[in-house]
């Protein structure tokens, strides 16, 4: 995010680079930067003659260069944005001559999603010298909660740890999807208010009581009654609660629990750091470790891996999700 802020600040100060090559696995920041350039470099009147959007599927490197070499009309700059530029990957190195001598009155933006340039090639090195090369990396699941907190913090909101986990569990690591849901919340909830599980349930439709987070907690506490209720809810709502997601989350939990057992230092700060979890959730591992000795944890992980294969149709192609869930609970508890 620091790099994004640096790019935005540079453009706001009136010192844009002639080339922005935006690449990587996470499309969210690529879209945000290109949108910011599209909306802020030129005035609304200037855009009609001086802003062009091309699509990688429908254009060529030669056409991109031809448009980039034009001069602006009654404006300081012209902006050329190439969306889905990854479709030009086979010929992208042909951009080298232009990049080495770019038109200074053109801002060329290439949105190269889900791919990266080869660092050994000329184009990569040329863009580093003459323009801005930005790599948008996919966040790991354990990084998304912090991203949510920082994003909401920038808008003068707080979010409870449980509400944060609910969003990550339900929406995954897709930052665009998460951002859309956060926008919904901030339209409804006034600033300086904490986003709670109740608000997430009411406005996004994620159950605060029947989700994988609560199932994991119930299993850690060996609360058979609560875990059974959640499993029954999942069985009745399979589309909203895919078995593969549940078994993957539990496998992660028990793998972390195995790590916990192996730690010499069980202080909350060290546990949070080593396991990659919020200090708020450390007590869950303390409780679960008392209920599941190391040997039992290893057995659970082995069972979860077998169930994961069954859930994918290996050796149990006709097994209903309800039956898989019941077997999962039986194997663990």
JSON list of C-alpha atoms in Angstrom, two decimals, residues 240-319:
[
{"chain": "A", "resi": 240, "resn": "UNK", "atom": "CA", "xyz": [-23.06, -20.94, 1.25]},
{"chain": "A", "resi": 241, "resn": "UNK", "atom": "CA", "xyz": [-20.84, -23.33, 3.21]},
{"chain": "A", "resi": 242, "resn": "UNK", "atom": "CA", "xyz": [-18.80, -25.52, 0.83]},
{"chain": "A", "resi": 243, "resn": "UNK", "atom": "CA", "xyz": [-17.29, -28.60, 2.48]},
{"chain": "A", "resi": 244, "resn": "UNK", "atom": "CA", "xyz": [-13.88, -27.99, 0.89]},
{"chain": "A", "resi": 245, "resn": "UNK", "atom": "CA", "xyz": [-13.66, -24.55, 2.54]},
{"chain": "A", "resi": 246, "resn": "UNK", "atom": "CA", "xyz": [-14.56, -26.04, 5.94]},
{"chain": "A", "resi": 247, "resn": "UNK", "atom": "CA", "xyz": [-12.08, -28.89, 5.77]},
{"chain": "A", "resi": 248, "resn": "UNK", "atom": "CA", "xyz": [-9.31, -26.57, 4.53]},
{"chain": "A", "resi": 249, "resn": "UNK", "atom": "CA", "xyz": [-9.86, -24.10, 7.37]},
{"chain": "A", "resi": 250, "resn": "UNK", "atom": "CA", "xyz": [-9.87, -26.87, 9.99]},
{"chain": "A", "resi": 251, "resn": "UNK", "atom": "CA", "xyz": [-6.72, -28.39, 8.49]},
{"chain": "A", "resi": 252, "resn": "UNK", "atom": "CA", "xyz": [-5.02, -25.00, 8.84]},
{"chain": "A", "resi": 253, "resn": "UNK", "atom": "CA", "xyz": [-6.22, -24.71, 12.44]},
{"chain": "A", "resi": 254, "resn": "UNK", "atom": "CA", "xyz": [-4.93, -28.14, 13.47]},
{"chain": "A", "resi": 255, "resn": "UNK", "atom": "CA", "xyz": [-1.65, -27.61, 11.61]},
{"chain": "A", "resi": 256, "resn": "UNK", "atom": "CA", "xyz": [-1.18, -24.40, 13.61]},
{"chain": "A", "resi": 257, "resn": "UNK", "atom": "CA", "xyz": [-2.13, -26.31, 16.76]},
{"chain": "A", "resi": 258, "resn": "UNK", "atom": "CA", "xyz": [0.62, -28.81, 16.00]},
{"chain": "A", "resi": 259, "resn": "UNK", "atom": "CA", "xyz": [3.05, -25.88, 15.71]},
{"chain": "A", "resi": 260, "resn": "UNK", "atom": "CA", "xyz": [1.76, -24.55, 19.04]},
{"chain": "A", "resi": 261, "resn": "UNK", "atom": "CA", "xyz": [2.53, -27.85, 20.75]},
{"chain": "A", "resi": 262, "resn": "UNK", "atom": "CA", "xyz": [6.09, -27.66, 19.42]},
{"chain": "A", "resi": 263, "resn": "UNK", "atom": "CA", "xyz": [6.77, -24.16, 20.76]},
{"chain": "A", "resi": 264, "resn": "UNK", "atom": "CA", "xyz": [8.97, -23.65, 23.80]},
{"chain": "A", "resi": 265, "resn": "UNK", "atom": "CA", "xyz": [7.77, -20.08, 24.28]},
{"chain": "A", "resi": 266, "resn": "UNK", "atom": "CA", "xyz": [3.97, -20.00, 24.73]},
{"chain": "A", "resi": 267, "resn": "UNK", "atom": "CA", "xyz": [3.74, -16.29, 25.49]},
{"chain": "A", "resi": 268, "resn": "UNK", "atom": "CA", "xyz": [0.81, -14.67, 23.59]},
{"chain": "A", "resi": 269, "resn": "UNK", "atom": "CA", "xyz": [3.11, -12.41, 21.55]},
{"chain": "A", "resi": 270, "resn": "UNK", "atom": "CA", "xyz": [5.32, -15.27, 20.39]},
{"chain": "A", "resi": 271, "resn": "UNK", "atom": "CA", "xyz": [2.37, -17.57, 19.62]},
{"chain": "A", "resi": 272, "resn": "UNK", "atom": "CA", "xyz": [0.68, -14.83, 17.55]},
{"chain": "A", "resi": 273, "resn": "UNK", "atom": "CA", "xyz": [3.91, -14.17, 15.64]},
{"chain": "A", "resi": 274, "resn": "UNK", "atom": "CA", "xyz": [4.81, -17.81, 14.92]},
{"chain": "A", "resi": 275, "resn": "UNK", "atom": "CA", "xyz": [1.28, -18.93, 14.01]},
{"chain": "A", "resi": 276, "resn": "UNK", "atom": "CA", "xyz": [0.52, -15.75, 12.04]},
{"chain": "A", "resi": 277, "resn": "UNK", "atom": "CA", "xyz": [-2.69, -14.98, 13.95]},
{"chain": "A", "resi": 278, "resn": "UNK", "atom": "CA", "xyz": [-4.07, -11.99, 15.82]},
{"chain": "A", "resi": 279, "resn": "UNK", "atom": "CA", "xyz": [-3.20, -11.93, 19.56]},
{"chain": "A", "resi": 280, "resn": "UNK", "atom": "CA", "xyz": [-6.99, -11.81, 20.09]},
{"chain": "A", "resi": 281, "resn": "UNK", "atom": "CA", "xyz": [-7.25, -15.46, 18.98]},
{"chain": "A", "resi": 282, "resn": "UNK", "atom": "CA", "xyz": [-4.26, -16.91, 20.87]},
{"chain": "A", "resi": 283, "resn": "UNK", "atom": "CA", "xyz": [-6.45, -18.17, 23.72]},
{"chain": "A", "resi": 284, "resn": "UNK", "atom": "CA", "xyz": [-8.31, -20.43, 21.26]},
{"chain": "A", "resi": 285, "resn": "UNK", "atom": "CA", "xyz": [-5.05, -22.33, 20.70]},
{"chain": "A", "resi": 286, "resn": "UNK", "atom": "CA", "xyz": [-4.35, -22.49, 24.44]},
{"chain": "A", "resi": 287, "resn": "UNK", "atom": "CA", "xyz": [-7.79, -24.07, 25.04]},
{"chain": "A", "resi": 288, "resn": "UNK", "atom": "CA", "xyz": [-7.54, -26.40, 22.02]},
{"chain": "A", "resi": 289, "resn": "UNK", "atom": "CA", "xyz": [-4.06, -27.58, 23.05]},
{"chain": "A", "resi": 290, "resn": "UNK", "atom": "CA", "xyz": [-5.49, -28.74, 26.38]},
{"chain": "A", "resi": 291, "resn": "UNK", "atom": "CA", "xyz": [-8.24, -30.65, 24.59]},
{"chain": "A", "resi": 292, "resn": "UNK", "atom": "CA", "xyz": [-6.07, -32.14, 21.83]},
{"chain": "A", "resi": 293, "resn": "UNK", "atom": "CA", "xyz": [-2.62, -33.52, 22.76]},
{"chain": "A", "resi": 294, "resn": "UNK", "atom": "CA", "xyz": [0.03, -33.50, 20.04]},
{"chain": "A", "resi": 295, "resn": "UNK", "atom": "CA", "xyz": [-0.53, -37.15, 19.06]},
{"chain": "A", "resi": 296, "resn": "UNK", "atom": "CA", "xyz": [-4.28, -36.57, 18.70]},
{"chain": "A", "resi": 297, "resn": "UNK", "atom": "CA", "xyz": [-3.67, -33.46, 16.59]},
{"chain": "A", "resi": 298, "resn": "UNK", "atom": "CA", "xyz": [-1.54, -35.51, 14.16]},
{"chain": "A", "resi": 299, "resn": "UNK", "atom": "CA", "xyz": [-4.38, -38.04, 13.88]},
{"chain": "A", "resi": 300, "resn": "UNK", "atom": "CA", "xyz": [-6.93, -35.30, 13.18]},
{"chain": "A", "resi": 301, "resn": "UNK", "atom": "CA", "xyz": [-4.74, -33.81, 10.42]},
{"chain": "A", "resi": 302, "resn": "UNK", "atom": "CA", "xyz": [-4.45, -37.25, 8.80]},
{"chain": "A", "resi": 303, "resn": "UNK", "atom": "CA", "xyz": [-8.24, -37.69, 8.93]},
{"chain": "A", "resi": 304, "resn": "UNK", "atom": "CA", "xyz": [-8.85, -34.22, 7.49]},
{"chain": "A", "resi": 305, "resn": "UNK", "atom": "CA", "xyz": [-6.59, -34.96, 4.53]},
{"chain": "A", "resi": 306, "resn": "UNK", "atom": "CA", "xyz": [-8.54, -38.13, 3.76]},
{"chain": "A", "resi": 307, "resn": "UNK", "atom": "CA", "xyz": [-11.83, -36.22, 4.06]},
{"chain": "A", "resi": 308, "resn": "UNK", "atom": "CA", "xyz": [-10.47, -33.50, 1.78]},
{"chain": "A", "resi": 309, "resn": "UNK", "atom": "CA", "xyz": [-9.93, -36.16, -0.91]},
{"chain": "A", "resi": 310, "resn": "UNK", "atom": "CA", "xyz": [-13.42, -37.55, -0.35]},
{"chain": "A", "resi": 311, "resn": "UNK", "atom": "CA", "xyz": [-14.86, -34.05, -0.66]},
{"chain": "A", "resi": 312, "resn": "UNK", "atom": "CA", "xyz": [-13.14, -33.76, -4.05]},
{"chain": "A", "resi": 313, "resn": "UNK", "atom": "CA", "xyz": [-14.69, -37.05, -5.17]},
{"chain": "A", "resi": 314, "resn": "UNK", "atom": "CA", "xyz": [-11.68, -39.32, -4.65]},
{"chain": "A", "resi": 315, "resn": "UNK", "atom": "CA", "xyz": [-13.05, -42.63, -3.39]},
{"chain": "A", "resi": 316, "resn": "UNK", "atom": "CA", "xyz": [-16.45, -41.15, -2.50]},
{"chain": "A", "resi": 317, "resn": "UNK", "atom": "CA", "xyz": [-17.96, -39.66, -5.63]},
{"chain": "A", "resi": 318, "resn": "UNK", "atom": "CA", "xyz": [-21.57, -40.02, -4.47]},
{"chain": "A", "resi": 319, "resn": "UNK", "atom": "CA", "xyz": [-21.11, -38.96, -0.85]}
]
